[in-house]
Short mmCIF file of C-alpha atoms and ligand atoms in Angstrom, two decimals:
data_model
loop_
_atom_site.label_atom_id
_atom_site.label_comp_id
_atom_site.label_asym_id
_atom_site.label_seq_id
_atom_site.Cartn_x
_atom_site.Cartn_y
_atom_site.Cartn_z
CA MET L 1 59.48 106.71 75.77
CA THR L 2 59.21 107.91 72.14
CA ASP L 3 57.25 110.85 73.46
CA VAL L 4 59.98 111.70 76.01
CA LEU L 5 62.67 111.47 73.32
CA GLU L 6 60.66 113.82 71.08
CA ARG L 7 60.33 116.32 73.91
CA LEU L 8 64.07 116.09 74.69
CA ARG L 9 64.85 116.70 71.00
CA GLY L 10 62.60 119.73 71.17
CA ILE L 11 64.63 121.10 74.10
CA VAL L 12 68.25 120.53 73.05
CA GLY L 13 67.92 119.86 69.31
CA ALA L 14 67.84 116.45 67.62
CA ALA L 15 71.63 116.48 67.04
CA HIS L 16 72.17 116.49 70.80
CA VAL L 17 70.00 113.50 71.67
CA LEU L 18 72.18 110.46 70.94
CA THR L 19 70.32 107.18 70.74
CA SER L 20 72.45 104.88 68.58
CA THR L 21 74.80 102.38 70.20
CA GLY L 22 77.74 103.81 68.26
CA ASP L 23 77.07 107.40 69.33
CA GLN L 24 76.62 106.36 72.96
CA GLN L 25 79.76 104.22 73.20
CA ALA L 26 82.00 106.75 74.97
CA TYR L 27 79.31 107.58 77.54
CA VAL L 28 78.12 104.19 78.74
CA VAL L 29 81.44 102.71 79.89
CA ASP L 30 83.59 104.17 82.66
CA TRP L 31 87.28 105.08 82.35
CA MET L 32 88.46 101.89 84.08
CA LYS L 33 86.16 99.77 81.87
CA LYS L 34 84.75 98.30 85.04
CA TYR L 35 81.16 99.46 84.59
CA ARG L 36 79.09 99.22 81.43
CA GLY L 37 75.48 100.29 80.99
CA VAL L 38 72.89 101.07 78.34
CA ALA L 39 71.13 104.41 77.95
CA LEU L 40 67.80 105.47 76.53
CA ALA L 41 69.66 108.53 75.22
CA VAL L 42 72.64 110.75 75.84
CA VAL L 43 71.27 114.28 76.08
CA ARG L 44 73.68 117.19 75.59
CA PRO L 45 72.20 120.50 76.72
CA GLY L 46 73.90 123.78 75.77
CA SER L 47 72.66 126.03 78.58
CA THR L 48 71.39 126.09 82.15
CA ASP L 49 67.84 126.72 80.88
CA GLU L 50 68.09 123.62 78.69
CA VAL L 51 69.29 121.55 81.68
CA ALA L 52 66.28 122.85 83.63
CA ALA L 53 63.87 121.93 80.81
CA VAL L 54 65.43 118.45 80.45
CA LEU L 55 65.10 117.76 84.18
CA ARG L 56 61.51 119.05 84.26
CA CYS L 57 60.67 116.75 81.36
CA CYS L 58 62.36 113.71 82.93
CA ASN L 59 60.90 114.40 86.37
CA ASP L 60 57.39 114.63 84.92
CA ALA L 61 57.89 111.42 82.92
CA GLY L 62 59.60 109.54 85.76
CA VAL L 63 62.72 109.01 83.66
CA THR L 64 65.93 108.75 85.67
CA VAL L 65 68.93 110.94 84.81
CA ILE L 66 72.67 110.25 85.14
CA PRO L 67 74.68 113.50 85.17
CA GLN L 68 78.02 113.11 83.41
CA GLY L 69 81.07 115.32 82.86
CA GLY L 70 84.32 113.95 81.44
CA ASN L 71 83.44 110.36 82.46
CA THR L 72 86.79 109.91 84.24
CA GLY L 73 85.33 109.12 87.68
CA MET L 74 86.64 106.09 89.52
CA ALA L 75 83.52 105.00 91.39
CA GLY L 76 81.14 104.20 88.51
CA GLY L 77 79.02 107.24 89.42
CA ALA L 78 78.47 108.43 85.85
CA THR L 79 77.58 105.05 84.27
CA PRO L 80 73.92 104.16 83.66
CA ASP L 81 72.43 100.82 84.70
CA GLY L 82 71.61 98.05 82.21
CA SER L 83 67.91 98.87 81.82
CA GLY L 84 68.25 101.10 78.78
CA ALA L 85 65.68 103.40 80.37
CA GLN L 86 68.01 106.05 81.82
CA VAL L 87 69.07 109.35 80.29
CA ILE L 88 72.73 110.37 80.47
CA LEU L 89 72.89 114.14 80.87
CA SER L 90 76.27 115.13 79.45
CA LEU L 91 77.40 118.63 80.44
CA THR L 92 80.37 118.82 78.06
CA ARG L 93 78.75 121.30 75.64
CA MET L 94 78.52 123.78 78.51
CA ASN L 95 82.18 124.75 78.44
CA ARG L 96 82.31 128.55 78.66
CA ILE L 97 84.61 130.52 80.92
CA ARG L 98 82.02 133.07 82.01
CA GLU L 99 84.16 135.64 83.81
CA ILE L 100 87.51 136.25 85.48
CA ASP L 101 87.72 138.82 88.28
CA PRO L 102 91.38 139.66 88.98
CA VAL L 103 90.52 141.83 92.01
CA GLY L 104 88.21 139.34 93.70
CA ASN L 105 90.58 136.58 92.48
CA THR L 106 87.77 134.43 91.12
CA ILE L 107 86.81 132.67 87.91
CA THR L 108 83.22 131.85 86.97
CA VAL L 109 82.77 128.87 84.67
CA ASP L 110 80.23 126.52 83.11
CA ALA L 111 80.20 123.10 84.78
CA GLY L 112 81.27 121.34 81.58
CA CYS L 113 84.58 123.21 81.35
CA VAL L 114 87.52 120.82 81.25
CA LEU L 115 89.79 121.33 84.26
CA ALA L 116 92.88 122.00 82.10
CA THR L 117 90.98 124.74 80.24
CA ILE L 118 90.27 126.48 83.55
CA GLN L 119 93.90 126.14 84.64
CA GLN L 120 94.97 127.70 81.32
CA ALA L 121 92.43 130.53 81.53
CA ALA L 122 93.72 131.34 85.03
CA ARG L 123 97.33 131.31 83.77
CA ASP L 124 96.42 133.57 80.85
CA ALA L 125 95.06 136.04 83.40
CA GLY L 126 98.29 135.88 85.43
CA CYS L 127 96.61 133.82 88.17
CA PHE L 128 96.57 130.20 89.26
CA PHE L 129 93.83 127.59 89.73
CA PRO L 130 95.43 124.85 91.84
CA LEU L 131 93.24 121.75 91.41
CA SER L 132 95.46 119.26 89.57
CA LEU L 133 95.02 115.57 88.86
CA GLY L 134 95.95 112.97 86.29
CA ALA L 135 92.66 113.29 84.39
CA GLU L 136 92.79 117.09 84.15
CA GLY L 137 92.85 117.04 80.33
CA SER L 138 89.40 115.43 80.20
CA CYS L 139 87.58 115.72 83.55
CA THR L 140 85.16 118.64 83.98
CA ILE L 141 84.83 121.04 86.85
CA GLY L 142 81.24 119.81 87.37
CA GLY L 143 82.58 116.30 87.93
CA ASN L 144 85.35 117.63 90.16
CA LEU L 145 82.73 119.44 92.26
CA ALA L 146 80.30 116.52 92.28
CA THR L 147 83.05 114.18 93.58
CA ASN L 148 84.83 116.80 95.72
CA ALA L 149 88.01 115.84 93.87
CA GLY L 150 91.42 116.02 95.50
CA GLY L 151 94.61 115.44 93.50
CA ILE L 152 98.19 116.51 94.00
CA ALA L 153 97.87 120.03 95.45
CA VAL L 154 95.44 119.43 98.32
CA LEU L 155 98.27 119.67 100.83
CA ARG L 156 98.66 123.40 100.11
CA TYR L 157 95.31 124.50 98.62
CA GLY L 158 92.71 122.03 99.86
CA ASN L 159 90.31 119.84 97.88
CA MET L 160 87.56 120.99 95.51
CA ARG L 161 85.25 122.01 98.34
CA GLU L 162 87.83 124.49 99.57
CA LEU L 163 88.30 125.95 96.08
CA ALA L 164 84.64 126.78 95.38
CA LEU L 165 82.83 129.96 96.40
CA GLY L 166 79.49 129.68 94.61
CA LEU L 167 77.42 127.26 92.55
CA GLU L 168 74.57 127.30 90.08
CA VAL L 169 72.49 124.13 90.39
CA VAL L 170 69.41 122.78 88.66
CA LEU L 171 67.19 120.81 91.01
CA ALA L 172 65.44 117.57 90.05
CA ASP L 173 62.15 119.35 89.33
CA GLY L 174 63.84 121.88 87.03
CA ARG L 175 64.11 124.82 89.44
CA ILE L 176 67.36 126.75 89.09
CA TRP L 177 69.28 127.77 92.24
CA ASP L 178 71.51 130.74 91.46
CA GLY L 179 74.09 130.47 94.21
CA LEU L 180 76.88 131.99 92.12
CA GLN L 181 78.18 134.28 94.86
CA ALA L 182 81.83 135.23 94.80
CA LEU L 183 81.85 135.90 98.53
CA ARG L 184 84.57 134.87 100.95
CA LYS L 185 82.14 135.33 103.82
CA ASP L 186 78.43 134.54 103.95
CA ASN L 187 76.82 133.39 107.17
CA THR L 188 73.19 133.54 106.16
CA GLY L 189 72.22 130.05 107.19
CA TYR L 190 72.76 126.47 106.04
CA ASP L 191 75.60 125.93 103.59
CA LEU L 192 73.68 124.77 100.51
CA ARG L 193 76.78 124.95 98.32
CA ASP L 194 78.62 122.36 100.37
CA LEU L 195 75.65 120.01 100.21
CA PHE L 196 75.96 119.76 96.44
CA ILE L 197 79.76 119.43 96.47
CA GLY L 198 80.48 115.74 96.84
CA SER L 199 76.84 114.73 96.22
CA GLU L 200 77.81 112.82 93.03
CA GLY L 201 74.86 113.97 90.96
CA THR L 202 72.26 112.69 93.42
CA LEU L 203 70.91 116.03 94.71
CA GLY L 204 71.08 118.35 91.72
CA VAL L 205 72.92 119.08 88.48
CA ILE L 206 75.72 121.61 88.84
CA THR L 207 75.69 123.95 85.83
CA GLY L 208 78.10 126.72 86.89
CA ALA L 209 80.61 127.62 89.59
CA VAL L 210 82.60 130.51 91.01
CA LEU L 211 86.09 129.26 91.89
CA LYS L 212 88.93 130.76 93.90
CA LEU L 213 92.09 131.84 92.13
CA TYR L 214 95.53 132.24 93.71
CA ALA L 215 98.77 134.06 93.01
CA ALA L 216 100.73 132.11 90.41
CA PRO L 217 103.81 130.27 91.71
CA ALA L 218 106.90 131.94 90.20
CA ALA L 219 109.47 129.47 91.52
CA LYS L 220 109.09 125.73 91.70
CA VAL L 221 111.35 122.78 92.46
CA THR L 222 110.61 119.08 92.25
CA ALA L 223 112.56 116.21 93.77
CA MET L 224 112.34 112.48 94.26
CA ALA L 225 113.74 110.76 97.32
CA ALA L 226 114.56 107.06 97.57
CA LEU L 227 113.13 105.81 100.87
CA PRO L 228 114.35 102.89 102.96
CA GLY L 229 110.76 102.15 104.06
CA ARG L 230 107.34 103.47 104.94
CA ALA L 231 108.10 105.06 108.29
CA ALA L 232 110.84 107.05 106.56
CA ALA L 233 108.22 108.62 104.29
CA LEU L 234 106.47 110.16 107.29
CA ALA L 235 109.74 111.34 108.82
CA LEU L 236 110.74 113.00 105.54
CA PHE L 237 107.31 114.58 105.12
CA THR L 238 107.45 115.99 108.65
CA ARG L 239 110.96 117.35 108.05
CA LEU L 240 110.01 119.08 104.78
CA ARG L 241 106.80 120.56 106.13
CA ALA L 242 108.47 121.88 109.27
CA ARG L 243 110.94 123.99 107.26
CA ALA L 244 109.10 124.66 104.01
CA GLY L 245 105.66 125.25 105.54
CA ASP L 246 103.09 126.23 102.91
CA ARG L 247 105.76 126.14 100.22
CA LEU L 248 105.49 122.34 100.33
CA THR L 249 102.74 122.03 97.70
CA ALA L 250 102.89 118.29 97.00
CA PHE L 251 104.16 115.22 98.80
CA GLU L 252 103.39 111.99 96.97
CA PHE L 253 104.34 108.45 97.88
CA MET L 254 104.73 105.31 95.77
CA THR L 255 106.05 101.84 96.44
CA ARG L 256 108.54 100.05 94.21
CA ASN L 257 105.84 97.91 92.54
CA CYS L 258 104.11 101.06 91.27
CA VAL L 259 107.30 102.44 89.78
CA ASP L 260 108.08 99.06 88.17
CA LEU L 261 104.60 99.00 86.64
CA VAL L 262 104.99 102.46 85.13
CA LEU L 263 108.43 101.65 83.75
CA LYS L 264 106.95 98.55 82.11
CA HIS L 265 103.81 100.12 80.65
CA ALA L 266 104.46 103.83 80.06
CA SER L 267 106.57 104.74 77.08
CA GLY L 268 109.33 107.22 77.87
CA ALA L 269 109.27 106.71 81.65
CA VAL L 270 112.81 106.53 83.06
CA ALA L 271 113.90 104.89 86.34
CA PRO L 272 114.74 107.70 88.78
CA PHE L 273 117.33 105.66 90.74
CA ALA L 274 119.87 103.10 89.56
CA ALA L 275 119.05 100.70 92.39
CA ALA L 276 115.28 100.47 92.89
CA PRO L 277 114.40 101.52 96.48
CA PRO L 278 111.43 99.98 98.36
CA ALA L 279 109.54 103.27 98.12
CA ILE L 280 109.84 106.75 96.67
CA ALA L 281 108.58 110.17 97.71
CA LEU L 282 107.97 112.96 95.23
CA ALA L 283 108.04 116.44 96.74
CA GLU L 284 107.36 119.80 95.19
CA LEU L 285 108.05 123.21 96.70
CA SER L 286 106.71 126.39 95.14
CA ASP L 287 106.71 130.09 95.95
CA THR L 288 105.17 133.20 94.47
CA ASP L 289 108.56 134.93 94.89
CA ALA L 290 110.63 134.25 91.76
CA GLU L 291 113.84 134.85 93.72
CA ALA L 292 113.12 132.25 96.39
CA ASP L 293 115.98 129.73 96.58
CA LEU L 294 113.78 126.67 96.73
CA ALA L 295 116.40 124.38 95.19
CA GLY L 296 118.88 125.37 97.90
CA LEU L 297 116.32 124.78 100.62
CA LEU L 298 115.29 121.40 99.23
CA GLU L 299 118.88 120.34 98.75
CA ASP L 300 119.66 121.13 102.40
CA LEU L 301 116.57 119.32 103.60
CA LEU L 302 117.22 116.23 101.52
CA ALA L 303 120.88 116.12 102.58
CA ALA L 304 119.78 116.26 106.23
CA ALA L 305 117.21 113.52 105.53
CA VAL L 306 119.89 111.25 104.01
CA GLU L 307 122.11 111.97 107.00
CA ALA L 308 119.24 111.01 109.34
CA GLY L 309 118.51 107.78 107.44
CA GLU L 310 115.09 109.00 106.22
CA ALA L 311 116.22 108.77 102.59
CA THR L 312 118.97 106.80 100.89
CA ASP L 313 119.28 108.98 97.79
CA ALA L 314 117.59 111.95 96.13
CA VAL L 315 117.35 113.68 92.75
CA ILE L 316 116.37 117.30 92.28
CA ALA L 317 115.01 118.23 88.85
CA GLN L 318 117.29 120.73 87.13
CA SER L 319 114.77 121.84 84.52
CA GLY L 320 111.05 121.89 83.81
CA GLU L 321 111.55 118.88 81.54
CA GLN L 322 113.21 116.89 84.31
CA ALA L 323 110.43 117.84 86.72
CA LYS L 324 107.86 116.60 84.17
CA ALA L 325 109.76 113.33 83.83
CA LEU L 326 109.56 112.78 87.60
CA TRP L 327 105.84 113.61 87.62
CA ARG L 328 105.30 111.28 84.65
CA ILE L 329 106.23 108.36 86.87
CA ARG L 330 103.71 109.35 89.54
CA GLU L 331 100.93 110.31 87.13
CA GLY L 332 101.50 107.23 84.98
CA ILE L 333 100.43 104.82 87.72
CA SER L 334 96.66 104.89 87.02
CA GLU L 335 97.09 104.21 83.31
CA ALA L 336 99.73 101.52 83.93
CA GLN L 337 97.36 99.72 86.30
CA VAL L 338 94.65 99.58 83.63
CA ARG L 339 97.14 98.18 81.12
CA ALA L 340 98.45 95.63 83.60
CA GLY L 341 95.03 94.03 84.13
CA LYS L 342 92.37 93.84 86.78
CA THR L 343 92.89 95.83 89.96
CA ILE L 344 90.91 95.89 93.19
CA LYS L 345 91.19 99.51 94.27
CA HIS L 346 90.90 101.20 97.65
CA ASP L 347 90.98 104.98 97.96
CA ILE L 348 91.46 105.43 101.68
CA ALA L 349 92.15 108.26 104.13
CA LEU L 350 93.90 107.74 107.45
CA PRO L 351 95.30 109.93 110.21
CA ILE L 352 98.66 110.91 108.65
CA GLY L 353 100.78 109.84 111.62
CA GLN L 354 99.39 106.30 111.40
CA LEU L 355 99.96 105.66 107.71
CA ALA L 356 103.10 103.54 108.18
CA ALA L 357 101.54 101.44 110.95
CA PHE L 358 98.43 100.95 108.81
CA MET L 359 100.47 99.82 105.80
CA ASP L 360 102.36 97.30 107.96
CA ASP L 361 99.15 95.96 109.52
CA CYS L 362 97.21 95.82 106.29
CA GLU L 363 99.93 94.03 104.37
CA ARG L 364 100.15 91.46 107.15
CA VAL L 365 96.39 90.86 107.23
CA VAL L 366 95.97 90.65 103.43
CA GLU L 367 99.07 88.51 102.91
CA ALA L 368 97.90 86.06 105.61
CA ALA L 369 94.46 85.69 104.02
CA TYR L 370 95.44 85.75 100.32
CA PRO L 371 99.15 85.12 99.82
CA GLY L 372 100.96 86.37 96.74
CA LEU L 373 98.84 89.36 95.73
CA ASN L 374 100.66 92.28 94.14
CA PHE L 375 100.41 95.40 96.32
CA LEU L 376 100.28 98.71 94.44
CA VAL L 377 100.32 101.31 97.18
CA PHE L 378 100.73 104.97 96.33
CA GLY L 379 99.03 108.27 96.88
CA HIS L 380 98.84 111.70 98.37
CA LEU L 381 100.73 110.93 101.58
CA GLY L 382 100.71 114.56 102.70
CA ASP L 383 96.89 114.37 102.79
CA GLY L 384 96.78 110.99 104.54
CA ASN L 385 95.32 109.51 101.32
CA LEU L 386 96.54 106.16 100.01
CA HIS L 387 95.51 104.39 96.84
CA TYR L 388 95.76 100.89 98.28
CA ASN L 389 95.37 98.76 95.19
CA LEU L 390 95.78 95.03 94.70
CA GLN L 391 96.43 92.86 91.67
CA ARG L 392 96.12 89.13 91.29
CA ALA L 393 98.77 86.65 92.36
CA PRO L 394 100.64 85.13 89.38
CA GLN L 395 98.93 81.74 89.77
CA MET L 396 95.38 83.20 89.92
CA ASP L 397 93.11 83.80 86.96
CA ASP L 398 91.17 87.06 86.68
CA ASP L 399 87.84 85.53 87.73
CA ALA L 400 89.26 83.92 90.85
CA PHE L 401 90.86 87.23 91.74
CA TYR L 402 87.71 89.27 91.15
CA ALA L 403 85.76 86.84 93.33
CA LEU L 404 87.91 88.14 96.19
CA THR L 405 86.65 91.71 95.78
CA GLY L 406 84.11 91.56 98.63
CA PRO L 407 86.32 89.74 101.15
CA LEU L 408 89.34 91.93 100.29
CA ASN L 409 87.32 95.12 100.58
CA ALA L 410 86.08 93.99 103.98
CA LEU L 411 89.62 93.15 105.15
CA VAL L 412 91.09 96.47 104.04
CA HIS L 413 88.15 98.68 104.95
CA ASP L 414 87.52 97.09 108.36
CA LEU L 415 91.11 97.93 109.21
CA VAL L 416 90.70 101.46 107.84
CA HIS L 417 87.63 101.84 110.04
CA ARG L 418 89.54 100.61 113.07
CA TYR L 419 92.09 103.35 112.39
CA ARG L 420 89.18 105.85 112.21
CA GLY L 421 89.85 106.41 108.52
CA SER L 422 87.58 106.79 105.48
CA ILE L 423 86.81 104.24 102.74
CA SER L 424 86.63 107.00 100.13
CA ALA L 425 89.16 109.80 100.41
CA GLU L 426 88.67 111.50 97.03
CA HIS L 427 86.99 109.31 94.40
CA GLY L 428 83.52 109.27 95.92
CA VAL L 429 81.12 106.39 96.55
CA GLY L 430 79.23 105.98 93.26
CA GLN L 431 78.24 102.34 92.78
CA LEU L 432 81.68 101.07 93.77
CA ARG L 433 81.33 101.72 97.51
CA ARG L 434 77.55 102.14 97.86
CA ASP L 435 76.86 98.81 99.51
CA GLU L 436 79.81 99.14 101.88
CA LEU L 437 78.73 102.53 103.22
CA PRO L 438 76.21 101.20 105.78
CA ARG L 439 78.96 99.08 107.33
CA TYR L 440 81.10 102.12 108.12
CA LYS L 441 78.78 105.13 108.41
CA SER L 442 76.64 105.62 111.47
CA VAL L 443 72.91 104.98 111.29
CA VAL L 444 72.30 108.63 112.17
CA ALA L 445 74.59 109.90 109.39
CA LEU L 446 72.97 107.62 106.80
CA GLN L 447 69.47 108.61 107.89
CA MET L 448 70.31 112.31 107.45
CA MET L 449 71.70 111.57 103.98
CA HIS L 450 68.53 109.67 102.98
CA ASP L 451 66.39 112.53 104.37
CA LEU L 452 68.31 115.06 102.25
CA LYS L 453 67.91 112.90 99.16
CA GLN L 454 64.16 112.67 99.77
CA LEU L 455 63.92 116.44 100.21
CA PHE L 456 65.86 117.40 97.08
CA ASP L 457 64.75 114.61 94.78
CA PRO L 458 61.47 113.08 96.04
CA ALA L 459 60.84 111.14 92.81
CA CYS L 460 64.42 109.80 92.92
CA ILE L 461 65.24 110.62 89.30
CA LEU L 462 68.81 111.84 89.90
CA ASN L 463 71.48 109.14 89.71
CA PRO L 464 69.48 106.47 91.54
CA GLY L 465 71.52 103.61 92.97
CA LYS L 466 74.63 105.76 93.29
CA LEU L 467 76.02 106.78 96.67
CA LEU L 468 72.89 105.64 98.53
CA GLN L 469 70.92 102.43 98.23
CA SER L 470 67.52 103.36 96.76
P1 LIG I 501 82.37 112.08 85.75
O1 LIG I 501 83.20 110.88 85.78
O2 LIG I 501 81.65 112.38 84.50
O3 LIG I 501 81.31 112.02 86.96
C1 LIG I 501 81.72 111.74 88.26
C2 LIG I 501 80.51 111.88 89.20
O4 LIG I 501 80.06 113.23 89.22
C3 LIG I 501 79.29 111.07 88.78
O5 LIG I 501 78.61 110.66 89.94
C4 LIG I 501 78.44 112.06 88.00
O6 LIG I 501 77.06 111.73 88.04
C5 LIG I 501 78.71 113.35 88.76
N1 LIG I 501 78.67 114.56 87.93
C6 LIG I 501 79.47 114.86 86.87
N2 LIG I 501 79.18 116.11 86.43
C7 LIG I 501 78.19 116.58 87.22
C8 LIG I 501 77.46 117.82 87.26
N3 LIG I 501 77.71 118.81 86.42
N4 LIG I 501 76.50 117.97 88.21
C9 LIG I 501 76.24 116.98 89.10
N5 LIG I 501 76.89 115.80 89.10
C10 LIG I 501 77.85 115.61 88.16
N6 LIG I 501 90.30 112.04 91.52
C11 LIG I 501 90.85 112.70 92.55
O7 LIG I 501 90.10 113.19 93.40
N7 LIG I 501 92.20 112.83 92.66
C12 LIG I 501 93.06 112.33 91.75
O8 LIG I 501 94.27 112.45 91.90
C13 LIG I 501 92.50 111.68 90.63
N8 LIG I 501 93.30 111.21 89.67
C14 LIG I 501 92.74 110.63 88.59
C15 LIG I 501 93.60 110.18 87.57
C16 LIG I 501 93.09 109.59 86.45
C17 LIG I 501 94.01 109.13 85.35
C18 LIG I 501 91.67 109.40 86.33
C19 LIG I 501 91.08 108.75 85.12
C20 LIG I 501 90.82 109.83 87.33
C21 LIG I 501 91.33 110.44 88.48
N9 LIG I 501 90.52 110.88 89.52
C22 LIG I 501 91.08 111.54 90.56
C23 LIG I 501 89.05 110.60 89.54
C24 LIG I 501 88.23 111.88 89.55
O9 LIG I 501 87.05 111.78 90.35
C25 LIG I 501 87.81 112.42 88.26
O10 LIG I 501 88.88 112.47 87.36
C26 LIG I 501 87.07 113.77 88.23
O11 LIG I 501 86.91 114.47 89.42
C27 LIG I 501 85.69 113.47 87.72
O12 LIG I 501 85.32 114.44 86.79
P2 LIG I 501 84.48 114.03 85.51
O13 LIG I 501 84.06 115.31 84.85
O14 LIG I 501 85.17 113.07 84.67
O15 LIG I 501 83.20 113.37 86.20
C1 LIG I 502 95.76 109.13 91.45
O1 LIG I 502 96.02 109.79 92.46
O2 LIG I 502 96.60 108.92 90.56
C2 LIG I 502 94.35 108.57 91.27
O3 LIG I 502 93.50 109.24 92.16
C3 LIG I 502 94.41 107.15 91.70
C4 LIG I 502 94.08 105.88 91.09
O4 LIG I 502 94.26 105.63 89.90
O5 LIG I 502 93.66 104.97 91.86
ZN1 LIG I 503 94.56 110.22 93.85
#
């Protein structure tokens, strides 16, 4: 191992091979503080060639490698195991915006670029990069690609897979695949790019990407609607989409418990309605035409929704500051959950039309089996994606609650499966869902995934034990 460390120091420089416990602290624990590991070293390459040399060295020595970006993932995919024999490959030094092409409407970036930096670079060029999520100030585009991240603008622009045109990837044996095309069309065979997107660091290390840019929205309006119940959320969503079409860029849903949690734990969060409704929808319309009367349109739609009983009240933000305050409630939920204590999380996708029926069924099933749990249900309703999270009943201690993880996952996910949904909508599989995958994915699908892993990484050095059972 000393020999490997010496070789790694020779590749990236001694200052970028972190071996002390103190230096490694931020890299070996995940954002939720659910997973904790130990690493042989954190290696911080500064270029694609250095990534290639590091992987060649580790592949030759049989040392396993955990690719890591901003370490904000929610499936434990970037955390090493407890052996102390794994290398964390942190991409954060590779943070260059390589090129912006205003005619092709693309931006080419290093994989370690922070998402917010890319959004800003696009804005500075008079364009727009739409991926947006709560961790955007610290997650990297490499991590977004590796998890096929979603967020709050998927409804209009699609998830990460739909925002990428080309990739640069280093394979396990150190070969570099330059797939950095900026093409909108390319039918020359298998889609290698899409294999790496969503592969969670198990097939290759993404070092660069060409991303799509869009025309910047010039008008925007944000509103919150108080909902009488879950079915109303779907009715309101359908109403807004039917009239606003593509201008409906976000439609988020949260139950009262989530709002209460944010109000309790996030400083500066203000209750949007005097009387707390059972659920709230947050909708955003945007348009590239600065003259578009989005506020008028939304006001009409919300008035009609109140008239039809789909909403009981609504507030439309009158300024950018007010819009931010409404978003703060939605975006504050993740952080508030961490502060409130242990949470058993489910990141599920369902056919949109069945979301209300699912929520009714699931609450009934969970409540019957484990009475008194606190339901924190929120998410990207317009994408059919719910964060179906549970916290302990008041009389339970943390350990008793955590012991329910397996049975609760089975209850929730079996029902998701019956609805032909997915047990990971946007966070990935990592180590969190790895052992559940065989229960819900077909034997044929799993076999193809194992075959691909074997082909790309025969020595199994890339993120072993994540996504697939080794
Ligand atoms: P990491 O956590 O470092 O890694 C995630 C996975 O990608 C790991 O398996 C890792 O091995 C792999 N990986 C990282 N970089 C590379 C690379 N260059 N090449 C190959 N593999 C790599 N997700 C959503 O989809 N939607 C949301 O709305 C959303 N909201 C969030 C809100 C908060 C507050 C937080 C903390 C997280 C949220 N997430 C959300 C989770 C989301 O997956 C991550 O924030 C982000 O996509 C991960 O990026 P990262 O750079 O932090 O990746
Ligand atoms: C979000 O949408 O806020 C995150 O993806 C969800 C979470 O914290 O579970
Ligand atoms: Zn989410």
